[in-house]
C-alpha cells in the first residue's frame, strides 16, 4: 500500500511542475479571479463570491453575494453600505485557513487600515499572495504587515517611484503641532480620507500628547465611531458643524479632501489648509490642491518599503496591480525577478 | 542652509502676501549675518550662483540612480531640481552647510570642481534642503516673491520706511552687512551720495470725480502712456530704474548711453513710432519683456525719456525746492543735455476746469493716459503723500462680454470661483478675450460663485466651464493686438464693472467691436 499523504505530495509536486500561476489565477475586467476556488479578490463588479482585502471603496464594492473578509473589514463594509454590503458574510481571522474548492485561503495583516489583509492562496503546491494595499511602517490603528514567503507576490505600486520616500510620521505630526502653536487664532483644517487616514492621524496626535477635542466634518463621524467600537481609542471628538467660529479658533478640524476648498470650509476662522497624503511629497501636487501645510503621511508603502517587501517575501515572480507599475516592474527585472504589470481596472490612484 | 530652505518651503506654500511678509520678516530677524544677507540677495535676484546647468544635475543624479527610474520620476515630478532633490539617496550624516559657506565655496571653486562640491552637500541634506540648494545653483527660485516684497518684509520687520531702504539699496552689495548694521541700529544709515542709487518716486493720487482744484496753484502735464522711470547718472555711472526700483538699464541701453550728464531725472519711458511720435504702450511692452535687447529691436522701437522732474542737478539735491523752481532747473537742464533720447514734458496751459475736462476727454484719441496736476509749491517727497499731486486718468473702455470659464481663487478666496475668463462673439461662437478677478463686491462674488456652481457644464481641475448665459460689463484701460491670444487681442487691466443679469448673452459685444477699440499708431499733433 502506498502512503496516501506521500502520494498527494507527489501529485502536488508534479502539478507544481506543470501548473503555471496563470493557469489558476487570472486577471479580468471584473478583477483577480481564482479558478479552483471560483472567487474574485476585490472584484470591480458584483460577484457570487468575493474575498475583500480591505474597506476602501476601490477594493470593497457593494453588491457581492458571499463576502469573505476579516471581521473588521466586514464591519466597515456594513457601516458604509448597509444592506448592500453583501448577502452572506464569512468572517475570517488573520491566520485562519479555509478551503474553497481545491484552493486553500488565509489572510495575513497588511498594515494598511483597520481590518486590511493580504490574501494568501495555495493550490497545486504553489502559493500566491495578493497583498492589496499595504505599508510597512507602524500604524497605531492596525496590526503590522507580515511578510509571507510565496511563489508569486501581487503588489500595489501607488508610490512606485524612487522620489516617494515618506518621512517619519513623528516629523509630520510635529510640523502640524508647531503650526497650531504658531497660529493660535486660526483653525487648522486637515484633509484626510475617511477610512484609515483620519483615525491614524488622530491616534498619532494623541500619542504626541494632543488631548484637546478634535473637530470632524460630518462625513468622518461614522467611521470614527466604528473605530471606537472596534477598540481604537480616539479621545474627545466633536462635530465641526455644531461649533461656532470662535470655538474653532486654534482648533484642529479634519475633513475629507473634497471639502478643503469648498463652501463647507468658509465656516472656519482663517483656516490653515493642510493635507495628509503621500502625494504631498511633490510640491506641484500639493500646490494644485491649494495646500498650505503639506503633511506627508501615507497608508501606502513608499519606494523603500515596496522594494524592501519584495526582497522580504522572496517570490521569484512579481505581479504589479496598480500605481506606478512601470517603474517597479523595471526595478524588479533589474534585480532578476520575473515581473509584469497587471492591467487592473478600477483602482483610484488619488485615493490616498 | 536649513533656515533658508525652511523659508523657501514656507513661501512656496503660503498664498497670502501677509503670510509671506511674516515668514521673510522672521528669517531676517532671526538668522545671523552674513547668511540672512545672502538669503535677501537670493530673494531679490541679486545672487547669481548659476553655476550648475541642468545637464550637470542630470549627470550627478545619473551616477546615483537608474536612468529609467530617473526618467520616469522626472516625467512625473516635472521639475528637474525637485526630481533630483527627491531622488537623491541623501544617506550621509546630516550636516547641511550654512548658506554663506555655499556661496563662498562656489565663488572660489573651479567649474569642474562644482559637481563634487554639490554632491558632498546633497549627501548630508534633507530633501527640502536639497531642493533649496538646487534651486539656488540653477537660478530662478520662483517662490512668488518680488524684490519689492522682500524689501517690504525688511521694512516691516525692522520698522523702517520702505523708501529709506529703497534709497540705499542700489548703493549696497550682498551680503548687505552695512544694511543690516543700520537696520539693527548698530550703525548710521549708509551714505550713498556719489552713487547712482534709486530715489523713491513721488507718487500721485487718483483725482476723485467730483473734486475741483484751484488750477492756479497747479502745474498741469500730460500723463504719457509709457512707464514711469528714474534716470540716474552719478559719478559717471548710469542707471535706469523702474517704478518698483528695479534696475532696467540692460533693457534700454539706447537711453542709458545717451544720458551724458550728471544728475537724476524723473520721467516717462516711451518708444517712438516710425513717424517720431510716442508709440502705443504695447510697442514699449515688446521691449520691456526682454532682459537684453538686439539691434533690430533697438532700431524698430527706439526708446526715449520724456522728463517730468529733476531730483539732482550734478551733486545738488533739488528735492526740497518747490516744483516751480525745479521746473525752471529742469528746463535749463534739458536744454543743456537733451537729445532725441531725452525730451521735456510739455506743460498744458488751462485756466478753466471745463477746458481741462475737454482735454481729458480727448486724451484717448491722442494715445495719452490722462492728465497730471501737481502743486507748484510741492517739494519732491518719496511715496504717496496725499495732496500735492493728482492723476486724472482718461475714462476706461467698456465692453459687454460673456462669462466662459471660472477658476478658484487663492488664499482667502480659495473656496470661491473668483477668476473669470470671458469672451466676445465671433460668428456664432465665443472666443476668450480676457480674464478678470476684481472689480466686484463681496456680495457680488458670492452671487457669481453660486451662479458658476449652478451652471457648470464641464470641469478641468480647478476650472469650471459654464453655460454661456451670463453677461459681464468689463472695464479696461486699453486693448491691443496680441498674436499670443486666440482672439488676437489683449486687454490691459480688465476688471468687472457690472454683472448684467438682465442682458441676454447673444446681445453681448462682438470681437469686431473690440478690435475697433485698438488704437491706430498714435499720432499726436
Ligand atoms: Zn486602500
Coordinates of N, CA, C and O in Angstrom, one line a residue, chain A residues 161-165 183 261-263 265-266 279-287 291-292 294 303 324 326-327 330-331 334, chain B residues 9 12-15 22 66 68-69 72-73 76-77 82-83 86-88 127-128 131 142 408-409 414-416 449 453 462:
Chain A
X161 N 7.8 55.1 -7.3 CA 8.8 55.8 -7.9 C 9.8 56.2 -6.8 O 9.4 56.5 -5.7
X162 N 11.1 56.2 -7.2 CA 12.1 56.5 -6.1 C 12.0 57.9 -5.5 O 12.8 58.2 -4.6
X163 N 11.2 58.8 -6.1 CA 11.1 60.1 -5.5 C 10.1 60.0 -4.3 O 10.1 61.0 -3.5
X164 N 9.4 58.9 -4.1 CA 8.5 58.8 -3.0 C 9.2 58.1 -1.8 O 9.4 56.9 -1.8
X165 N 9.6 58.9 -0.9 CA 10.1 58.4 0.4 C 9.4 59.1 1.5 O 9.7 60.3 1.7
X183 N 0.0 79.6 15.1 CA -1.2 80.4 14.7 C -2.4 80.1 15.6 O -3.4 79.5 15.1
X261 N -11.4 72.9 0.1 CA -11.5 74.2 -0.6 C -13.0 74.4 -1.0 O -13.2 75.2 -1.9
X262 N -13.9 73.8 -0.3 CA -15.2 74.0 -0.8 C -16.0 74.9 0.3 O -15.4 75.3 1.3
X263 N -17.2 75.1 -0.1 CA -18.0 76.1 0.7 C -18.0 75.8 2.2 O -18.1 76.6 3.0
X265 N -15.8 74.9 4.1 CA -14.7 75.4 4.9 C -14.8 76.9 5.2 O -14.1 77.4 6.0
X266 N -15.8 77.6 4.6 CA -16.0 79.0 4.9 C -16.4 79.3 6.4 O -16.2 80.4 6.8
X279 N 1.1 61.9 -1.5 CA 1.3 62.8 -2.6 C 1.9 64.1 -2.3 O 2.4 64.8 -3.1
X280 N 1.8 64.5 -1.0 CA 2.3 65.8 -0.6 C 3.8 65.9 -0.7 O 4.4 67.0 -0.5
X281 N 4.5 64.8 -0.9 CA 5.9 64.8 -1.1 C 6.3 65.7 -2.3 O 7.4 66.3 -2.4
X282 N 5.4 65.8 -3.3 CA 5.8 66.5 -4.5 C 5.1 67.9 -4.5 O 3.9 68.0 -4.4
X283 N 5.9 69.0 -4.5 CA 5.4 70.3 -4.4 C 4.2 70.7 -5.3 O 3.3 71.3 -4.9
X284 N 4.4 70.3 -6.6 CA 3.4 70.7 -7.5 C 2.0 70.1 -7.2 O 1.0 70.7 -7.3
X285 N 2.1 68.8 -6.7 CA 0.8 68.2 -6.3 C 0.2 68.9 -5.1 O -1.0 69.1 -5.1
X286 N 1.0 69.3 -4.2 CA 0.5 70.0 -3.0 C -0.1 71.3 -3.4 O -1.2 71.7 -2.9
X287 N 0.6 72.0 -4.3 CA 0.1 73.4 -4.7 C -1.2 73.3 -5.5 O -2.0 74.2 -5.4
X291 N -2.8 73.6 -0.9 CA -2.4 73.2 0.5 C -1.3 74.1 1.0 O -0.4 74.4 0.3
X292 N -1.5 74.7 2.2 CA -0.5 75.5 2.8 C 0.5 74.7 3.6 O 1.6 75.0 3.8
X294 N 1.6 70.9 3.7 CA 1.5 69.5 3.3 C 2.1 68.6 4.3 O 3.2 68.8 4.8
X303 N 8.6 54.0 -1.8 CA 9.5 53.2 -2.7 C 10.4 52.2 -1.9 O 10.5 51.0 -2.2
X324 N 2.3 53.2 -10.0 CA 3.4 53.5 -11.0 C 4.1 52.1 -11.3 O 5.2 51.9 -11.0
X326 N 5.1 50.7 -14.0 CA 6.3 50.5 -15.0 C 7.6 50.7 -14.3 O 8.6 49.9 -14.5
X327 N 7.7 51.6 -13.3 CA 9.0 51.8 -12.6 C 9.3 50.6 -11.7 O 10.4 50.1 -11.7
X330 N 10.3 47.6 -13.8 CA 11.7 47.8 -14.2 C 12.7 47.5 -13.1 O 13.7 46.7 -13.4
X331 N 12.4 48.0 -11.9 CA 13.4 47.7 -10.8 C 13.5 46.2 -10.6 O 14.6 45.7 -10.4
X334 N 15.5 44.4 -13.2 CA 16.9 44.6 -13.0 C 17.5 43.7 -11.9 O 18.6 43.3 -12.0
Chain B
X9 N 10.4 76.9 1.5 CA 9.3 76.0 1.6 C 8.1 76.7 2.1 O 7.0 76.5 1.5
X12 N 6.7 78.9 -0.7 CA 6.0 78.2 -1.8 C 4.6 77.9 -1.5 O 3.7 78.0 -2.3
X13 N 4.3 77.6 -0.2 CA 3.0 77.1 0.2 C 2.1 78.2 0.7 O 0.9 78.0 0.9
X14 N 2.7 79.4 1.0 CA 1.8 80.4 1.7 C 1.3 81.3 0.6 O 2.0 82.0 -0.1
X15 N 0.0 81.3 0.4 CA -0.6 82.1 -0.7 C -0.7 83.6 -0.3 O -0.6 84.4 -1.2
X22 N 5.4 87.8 6.8 CA 5.8 87.4 8.1 C 6.9 86.3 8.1 O 7.8 86.4 8.9
X66 N 19.2 54.7 -11.3 CA 18.9 54.0 -12.5 C 18.4 55.0 -13.6 O 17.4 55.8 -13.2
X68 N 16.4 54.7 -16.1 CA 15.0 54.6 -16.4 C 14.1 55.1 -15.3 O 13.2 55.8 -15.5
X69 N 14.5 54.8 -14.1 CA 13.8 55.3 -12.9 C 13.9 56.8 -12.8 O 12.9 57.4 -12.4
X72 N 11.5 58.2 -15.5 CA 10.1 58.1 -15.1 C 9.7 59.1 -14.0 O 8.7 59.7 -13.9
X73 N 10.7 59.3 -13.1 CA 10.5 60.2 -11.9 C 10.4 61.6 -12.4 O 9.5 62.4 -12.0
X76 N 7.2 62.4 -14.0 CA 6.1 62.5 -13.0 C 6.2 63.9 -12.3 O 5.2 64.6 -12.2
X77 N 7.4 64.2 -11.8 CA 7.5 65.4 -11.0 C 7.5 66.7 -11.8 O 6.9 67.7 -11.4
X82 N 13.6 69.6 -8.4 CA 12.8 68.8 -7.4 C 13.0 67.3 -7.6 O 13.1 66.6 -6.6
X83 N 13.1 66.9 -8.8 CA 13.3 65.4 -9.0 C 14.6 65.0 -8.4 O 14.7 64.0 -7.7
X86 N 14.5 65.0 -4.6 CA 13.7 63.9 -4.0 C 14.3 62.5 -4.2 O 14.2 61.6 -3.4
X87 N 15.0 62.3 -5.3 CA 15.5 61.0 -5.7 C 16.9 60.8 -5.1 O 17.3 59.7 -5.0
X88 N 17.5 61.9 -4.7 CA 18.9 61.8 -4.2 C 18.9 60.9 -2.9 O 18.1 61.1 -2.0
X127 N 15.6 66.4 2.0 CA 15.0 66.7 0.7 C 14.7 68.2 0.5 O 14.9 68.7 -0.6
X128 N 14.2 68.8 1.5 CA 13.8 70.2 1.4 C 15.1 71.1 1.2 O 15.1 72.0 0.5
X131 N 16.4 70.7 -2.3 CA 15.6 71.4 -3.2 C 16.1 72.9 -3.2 O 16.3 73.5 -4.3
X142 N 11.6 81.2 -8.1 CA 10.2 81.1 -8.3 C 9.4 80.7 -7.1 O 8.8 79.6 -7.0
X408 N -11.0 78.7 -9.4 CA -10.9 79.0 -8.0 C -9.9 80.0 -7.7 O -8.8 80.0 -8.4
X409 N -10.1 80.9 -6.7 CA -9.1 81.9 -6.3 C -8.1 81.3 -5.4 O -8.0 80.1 -5.2
X414 N -10.1 80.9 -1.8 CA -9.9 79.6 -2.4 C -11.2 78.8 -2.4 O -11.2 77.8 -3.2
X415 N -12.2 79.1 -1.7 CA -13.4 78.3 -1.8 C -14.4 79.0 -2.8 O -15.5 78.5 -2.9
X416 N -13.9 80.1 -3.4 CA -14.8 80.8 -4.4 C -14.3 80.6 -5.8 O -13.1 80.6 -6.0
X449 N -20.2 83.2 -7.6 CA -19.8 81.9 -7.2 C -21.0 80.9 -7.3 O -20.9 79.8 -7.8
X453 N -21.5 77.6 -9.8 CA -21.7 76.3 -9.4 C -23.0 75.7 -9.9 O -23.1 74.5 -10.2
X462 N -9.2 72.9 -11.3 CA -9.8 74.0 -10.6 C -10.6 74.9 -11.4 O -11.2 75.9 -11.0

